[in-house]
Each structure stands twice: as C-alpha cells, then as structure tokens.
Short mmCIF file of C-alpha atoms and ligand atoms in Angstrom, two decimals:
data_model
loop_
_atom_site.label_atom_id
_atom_site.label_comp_id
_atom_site.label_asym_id
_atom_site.label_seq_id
_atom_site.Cartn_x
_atom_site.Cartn_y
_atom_site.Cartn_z
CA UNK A 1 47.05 13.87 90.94
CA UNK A 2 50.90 15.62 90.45
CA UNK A 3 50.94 18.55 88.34
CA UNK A 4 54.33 18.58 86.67
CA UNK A 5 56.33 21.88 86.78
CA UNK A 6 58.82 21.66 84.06
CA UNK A 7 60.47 23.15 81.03
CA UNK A 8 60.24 20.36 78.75
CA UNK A 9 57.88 19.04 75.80
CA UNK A 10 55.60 15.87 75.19
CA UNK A 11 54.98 14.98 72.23
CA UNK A 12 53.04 11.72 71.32
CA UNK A 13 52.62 10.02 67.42
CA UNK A 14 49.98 7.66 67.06
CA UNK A 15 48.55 5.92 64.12
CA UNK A 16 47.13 2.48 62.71
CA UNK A 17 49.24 -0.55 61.68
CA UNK A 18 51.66 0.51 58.48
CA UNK A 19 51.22 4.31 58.22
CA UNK A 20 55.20 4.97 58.45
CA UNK A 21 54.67 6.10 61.98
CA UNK A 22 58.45 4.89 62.92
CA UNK A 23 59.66 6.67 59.50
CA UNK A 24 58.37 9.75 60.97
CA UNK A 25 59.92 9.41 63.96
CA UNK A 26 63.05 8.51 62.51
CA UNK A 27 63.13 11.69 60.61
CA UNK A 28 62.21 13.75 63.00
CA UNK A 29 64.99 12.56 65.21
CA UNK A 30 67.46 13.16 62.61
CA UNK A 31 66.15 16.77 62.07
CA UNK A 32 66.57 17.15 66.04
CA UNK A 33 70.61 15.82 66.25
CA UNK A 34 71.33 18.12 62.97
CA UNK A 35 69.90 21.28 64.81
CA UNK A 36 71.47 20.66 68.26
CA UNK A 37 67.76 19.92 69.55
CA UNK A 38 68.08 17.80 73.17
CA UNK A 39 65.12 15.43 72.60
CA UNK A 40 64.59 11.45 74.32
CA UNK A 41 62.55 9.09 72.01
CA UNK A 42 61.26 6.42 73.76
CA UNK A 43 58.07 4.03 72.15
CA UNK A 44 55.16 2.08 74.15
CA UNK A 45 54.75 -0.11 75.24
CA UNK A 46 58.39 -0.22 76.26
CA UNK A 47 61.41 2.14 77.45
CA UNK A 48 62.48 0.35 79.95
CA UNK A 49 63.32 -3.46 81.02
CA UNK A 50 60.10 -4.28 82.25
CA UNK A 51 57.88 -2.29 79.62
CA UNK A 52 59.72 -4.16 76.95
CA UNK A 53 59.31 -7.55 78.61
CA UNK A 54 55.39 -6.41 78.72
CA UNK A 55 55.71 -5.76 75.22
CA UNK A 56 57.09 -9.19 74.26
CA UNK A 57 53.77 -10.65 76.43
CA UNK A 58 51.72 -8.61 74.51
CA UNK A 59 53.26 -9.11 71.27
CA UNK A 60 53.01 -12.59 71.67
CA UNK A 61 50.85 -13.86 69.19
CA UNK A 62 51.06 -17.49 71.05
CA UNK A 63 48.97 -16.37 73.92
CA UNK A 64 45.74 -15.64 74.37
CA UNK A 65 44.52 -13.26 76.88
CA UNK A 66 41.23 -11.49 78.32
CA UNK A 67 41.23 -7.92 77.05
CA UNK A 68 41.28 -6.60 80.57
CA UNK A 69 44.14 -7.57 81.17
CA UNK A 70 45.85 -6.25 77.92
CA UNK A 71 44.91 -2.89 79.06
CA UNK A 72 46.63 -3.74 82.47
CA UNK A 73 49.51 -4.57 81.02
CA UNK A 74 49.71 -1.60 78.67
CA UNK A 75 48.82 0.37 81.13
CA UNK A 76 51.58 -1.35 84.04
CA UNK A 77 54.31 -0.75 80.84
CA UNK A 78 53.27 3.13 80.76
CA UNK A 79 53.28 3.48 84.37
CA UNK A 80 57.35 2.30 84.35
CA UNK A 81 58.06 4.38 81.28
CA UNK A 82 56.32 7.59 82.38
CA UNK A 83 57.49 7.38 85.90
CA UNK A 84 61.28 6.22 85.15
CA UNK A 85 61.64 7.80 81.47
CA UNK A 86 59.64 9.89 80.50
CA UNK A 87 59.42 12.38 83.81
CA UNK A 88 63.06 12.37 84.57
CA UNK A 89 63.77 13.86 81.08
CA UNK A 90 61.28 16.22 80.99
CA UNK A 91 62.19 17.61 84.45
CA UNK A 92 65.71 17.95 82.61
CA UNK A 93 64.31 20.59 80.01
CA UNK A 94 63.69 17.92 77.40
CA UNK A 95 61.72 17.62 74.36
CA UNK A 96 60.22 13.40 74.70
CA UNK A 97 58.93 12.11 71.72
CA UNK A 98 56.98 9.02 72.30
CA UNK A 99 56.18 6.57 69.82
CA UNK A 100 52.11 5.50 71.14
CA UNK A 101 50.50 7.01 74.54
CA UNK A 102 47.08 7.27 75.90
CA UNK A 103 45.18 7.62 72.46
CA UNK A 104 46.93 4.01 71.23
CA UNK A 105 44.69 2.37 74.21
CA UNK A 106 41.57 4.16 73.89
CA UNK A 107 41.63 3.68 70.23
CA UNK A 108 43.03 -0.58 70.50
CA UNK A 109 41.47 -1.26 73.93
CA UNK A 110 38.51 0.60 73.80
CA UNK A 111 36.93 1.41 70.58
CA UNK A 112 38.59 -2.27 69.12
CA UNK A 113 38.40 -3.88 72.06
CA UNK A 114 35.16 -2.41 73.10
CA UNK A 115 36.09 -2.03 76.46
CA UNK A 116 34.51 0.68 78.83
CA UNK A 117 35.82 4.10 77.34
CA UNK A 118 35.51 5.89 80.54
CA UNK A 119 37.68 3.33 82.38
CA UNK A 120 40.34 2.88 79.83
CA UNK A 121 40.79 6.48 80.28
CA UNK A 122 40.76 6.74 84.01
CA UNK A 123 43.46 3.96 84.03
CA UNK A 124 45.42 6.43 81.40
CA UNK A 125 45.50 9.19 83.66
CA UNK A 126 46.50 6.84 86.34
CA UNK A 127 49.22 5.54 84.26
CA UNK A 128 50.66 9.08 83.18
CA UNK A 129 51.03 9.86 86.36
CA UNK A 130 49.79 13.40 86.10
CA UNK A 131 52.13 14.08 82.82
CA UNK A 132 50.02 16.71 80.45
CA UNK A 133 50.45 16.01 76.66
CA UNK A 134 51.41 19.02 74.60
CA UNK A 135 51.11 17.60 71.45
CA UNK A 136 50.06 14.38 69.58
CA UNK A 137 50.69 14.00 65.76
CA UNK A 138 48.14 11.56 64.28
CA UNK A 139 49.56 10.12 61.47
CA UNK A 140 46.21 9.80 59.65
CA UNK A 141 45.78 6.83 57.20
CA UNK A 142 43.79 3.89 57.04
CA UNK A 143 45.20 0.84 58.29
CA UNK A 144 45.71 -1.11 54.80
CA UNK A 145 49.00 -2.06 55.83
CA UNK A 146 47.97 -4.46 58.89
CA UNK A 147 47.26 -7.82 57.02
CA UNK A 148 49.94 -7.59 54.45
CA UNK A 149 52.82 -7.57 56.69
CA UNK A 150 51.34 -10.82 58.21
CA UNK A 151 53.41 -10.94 61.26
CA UNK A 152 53.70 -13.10 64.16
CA UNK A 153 52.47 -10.08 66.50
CA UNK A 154 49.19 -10.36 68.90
CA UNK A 155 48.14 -7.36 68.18
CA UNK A 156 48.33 -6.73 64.21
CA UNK A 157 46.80 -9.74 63.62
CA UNK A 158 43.39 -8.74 65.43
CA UNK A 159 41.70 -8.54 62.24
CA UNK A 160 40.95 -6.03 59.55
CA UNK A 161 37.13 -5.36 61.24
CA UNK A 162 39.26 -4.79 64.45
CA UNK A 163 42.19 -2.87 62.98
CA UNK A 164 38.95 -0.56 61.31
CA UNK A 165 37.15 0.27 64.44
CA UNK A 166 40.92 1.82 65.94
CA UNK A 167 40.79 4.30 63.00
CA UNK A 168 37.84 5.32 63.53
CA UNK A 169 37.97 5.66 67.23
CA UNK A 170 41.58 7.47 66.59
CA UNK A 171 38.68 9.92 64.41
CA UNK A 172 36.56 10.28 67.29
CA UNK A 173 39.29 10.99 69.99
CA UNK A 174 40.59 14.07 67.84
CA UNK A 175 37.68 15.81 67.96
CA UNK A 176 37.52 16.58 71.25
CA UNK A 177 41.15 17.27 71.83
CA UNK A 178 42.89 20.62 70.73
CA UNK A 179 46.97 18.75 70.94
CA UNK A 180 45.67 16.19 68.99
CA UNK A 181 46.54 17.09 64.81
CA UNK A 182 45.62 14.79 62.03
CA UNK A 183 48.43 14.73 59.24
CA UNK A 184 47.48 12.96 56.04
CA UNK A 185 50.60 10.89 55.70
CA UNK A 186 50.01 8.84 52.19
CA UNK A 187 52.13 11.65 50.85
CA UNK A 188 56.09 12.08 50.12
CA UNK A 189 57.89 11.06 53.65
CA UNK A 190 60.13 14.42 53.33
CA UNK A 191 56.55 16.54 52.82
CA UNK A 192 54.92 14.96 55.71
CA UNK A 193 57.95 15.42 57.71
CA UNK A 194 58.56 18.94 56.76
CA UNK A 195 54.82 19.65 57.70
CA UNK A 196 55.53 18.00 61.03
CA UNK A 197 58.22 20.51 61.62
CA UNK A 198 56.09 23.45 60.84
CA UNK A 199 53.44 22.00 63.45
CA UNK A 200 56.08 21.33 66.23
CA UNK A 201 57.35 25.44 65.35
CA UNK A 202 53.93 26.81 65.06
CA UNK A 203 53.08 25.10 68.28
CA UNK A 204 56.10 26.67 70.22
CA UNK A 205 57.62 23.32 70.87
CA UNK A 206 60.96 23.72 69.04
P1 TMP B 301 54.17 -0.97 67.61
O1 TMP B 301 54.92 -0.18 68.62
O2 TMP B 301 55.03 -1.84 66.80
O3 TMP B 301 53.20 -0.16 66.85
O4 TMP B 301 53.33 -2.06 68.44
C1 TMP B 301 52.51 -1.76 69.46
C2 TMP B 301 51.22 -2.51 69.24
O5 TMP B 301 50.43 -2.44 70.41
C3 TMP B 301 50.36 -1.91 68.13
O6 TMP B 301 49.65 -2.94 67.49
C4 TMP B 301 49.40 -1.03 68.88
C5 TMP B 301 49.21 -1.76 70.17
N1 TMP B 301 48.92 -0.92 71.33
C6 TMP B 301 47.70 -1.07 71.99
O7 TMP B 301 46.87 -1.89 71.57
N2 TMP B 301 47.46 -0.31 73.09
C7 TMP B 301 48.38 0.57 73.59
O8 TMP B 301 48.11 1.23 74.62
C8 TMP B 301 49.65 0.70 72.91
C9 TMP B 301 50.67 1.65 73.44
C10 TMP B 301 49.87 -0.06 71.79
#
C-alpha cells in the first residue's frame, strides 16, 4: 500500500443521526476562514460527481439493496473522493476535514449491518488508498434524533435497534484507536466547538 509523504492534516467527524455533526463542521470552517487557516471540507459519501450520485443511490429510500453491496458502494464513493479530493489537497499542505470516513462504515455496515468486521475494514484501507488519519472527532451522543426527523433517506430510517447498535460500535472502535476522541456534544454548540479547537491545537494540527 502508498505511504503518503505530505505536509497536510486529516481530520475525520463522525457521529450518529442528529448529533449537530454538520453544525460542528460549519463552525469549525468559519473559525478556519477568520484565522487565514487553508483547509478543504469535503463529506462522504460524496466530493465528487460520482460519490454524490452514489450518495443519491444510497440515500434512496425507494430501493432496496443487499448490504454488501452498500458497503461497495460506500466504499467505490471513498475510493473517488480520497483518490481525486482528498490526496490532491493534502499533497498541497492542506488541512481536509471530512464529514464521515472509515469509522461511519464499520460502525453502519458492520456493527448495524452485522457484516464481517474484518472485511469492512480491509475494504477501508483499500478505499483510503494508503491515506493515514490524524485525527477523528467523535461527536458522542446517542442517536435520539434519527426517527424524529423522519426523512425520506435509506439510511436514517434503518430503525432505532439499528441506529443503537452504530453507537455502540462507534464505542467499541474508539477504544482501540489513539486519533479517535469522544466529545460529549449535548452541550452549548460554541463550548463544544471551542473544545474542538483546543483538541485540533493540542494535537499539533492547527
Ligand atoms: P449524512 O452525510 O447526511 O450523515 O448521510 C450519510 C448517511 O450514510 C448516514 O446515515 C450514515 C451513512 N453512512 C454509512 O452507513 N456508511 C458510510 O461509510 C458512510 C460514509 C455513511
């Protein structure tokens, strides 16, 4: 596998349905443009043309598919972003914030899934292409949200048992992983994001 040699940052968020994982990033990004910071945000599955016509497919709460080949498809969308987003701009120095990686399908496609855990992540790997993750900011909450936004989307509606055994695999995937960092987030938005600051300075990222 590639070992990257660059100067830039990965940064992953992940979280359950409803946590205010894109008001986080949203802050974040605005804390970035006010300091001059040169970060890309890009979300998965999606990033480019393809990965977001994956993400419609996947999204589509009018199909029905085998769970296999959901994690193909996440996986084929990662494959395109990593190679033709997310690589380019960190060869360029960049900081990339992604909105879901690797941990989003161990935690949907394996532990809610209950697909093989050792294959989902061999196919991650594949996927990344050889990028290293220097950080992943786990927006920890239950996912309470899910059934109350009752949206037309595949994927949210898998079911409250289903939406439970992602948070709990998100649990079990942080312990063995020293870039992973849970952050209560059922806080103030401006406390959580201020603490998400602190970990990205601590950390040596910005
Ligand atoms: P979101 O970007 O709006 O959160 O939607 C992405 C949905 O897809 C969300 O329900 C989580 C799910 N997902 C997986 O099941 N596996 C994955 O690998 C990724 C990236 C997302």
């Amino acid at each position: 596998m590639t070992e990257y040699r660059h100067n830039g940052k990965l940064i992953t968020f992940e979280g359950c349905e409803g946590v205010g994982k894109s008001t986080q990033i949203r802050l974040l990004g605005e804390y970035f443009e006010q300091r001059g910071i040169d970060a890309l945000f890009t979300r998965e599955p999606g990033g480019t043309e393809v990965s977001e016509r994956i993400r419609e497919l996947l999204k589509d709460d009018d199909l029905d598919m085998c769970a296999e080949t959901e994690l193909l498809l996440f996986e084929a969308a990662r494959y395109e972003n990593t190679r033709r987003i997310i690589i380019p701009a960190l060869e360029a120095g960049k900081i990339v914030v992604v909105d879901r990686y690797i941990d989003s399908t161990t935690a949907y496609q394996s532990f809610g899934r209950g697909l093989d855990r050792e294959t989902v992540e061999k196919l991650n790997r594949y996927a990344t292409a050889g990028v290293k993750i220097d950080l992943t900011v786990f927006l920890d909450a239950p996912p309470f949200a899910n059934t109350t936004r009752g949206a037309d989307d595949r994927m949210e509606n898998a079911g409250a048992e289903f939406h439970d055994r992602v948070y709990e695999g998100y649990g079990k995937i942080g312990e063995d992983e020293e870039r992973f960092v849970f952050v209560p987030t059922l806080g103030d938005k401006y406390a959580t994001n201020a603490r998400i600051i602190k970990l990205l300075e601590d950390r040596g990222i910005i």
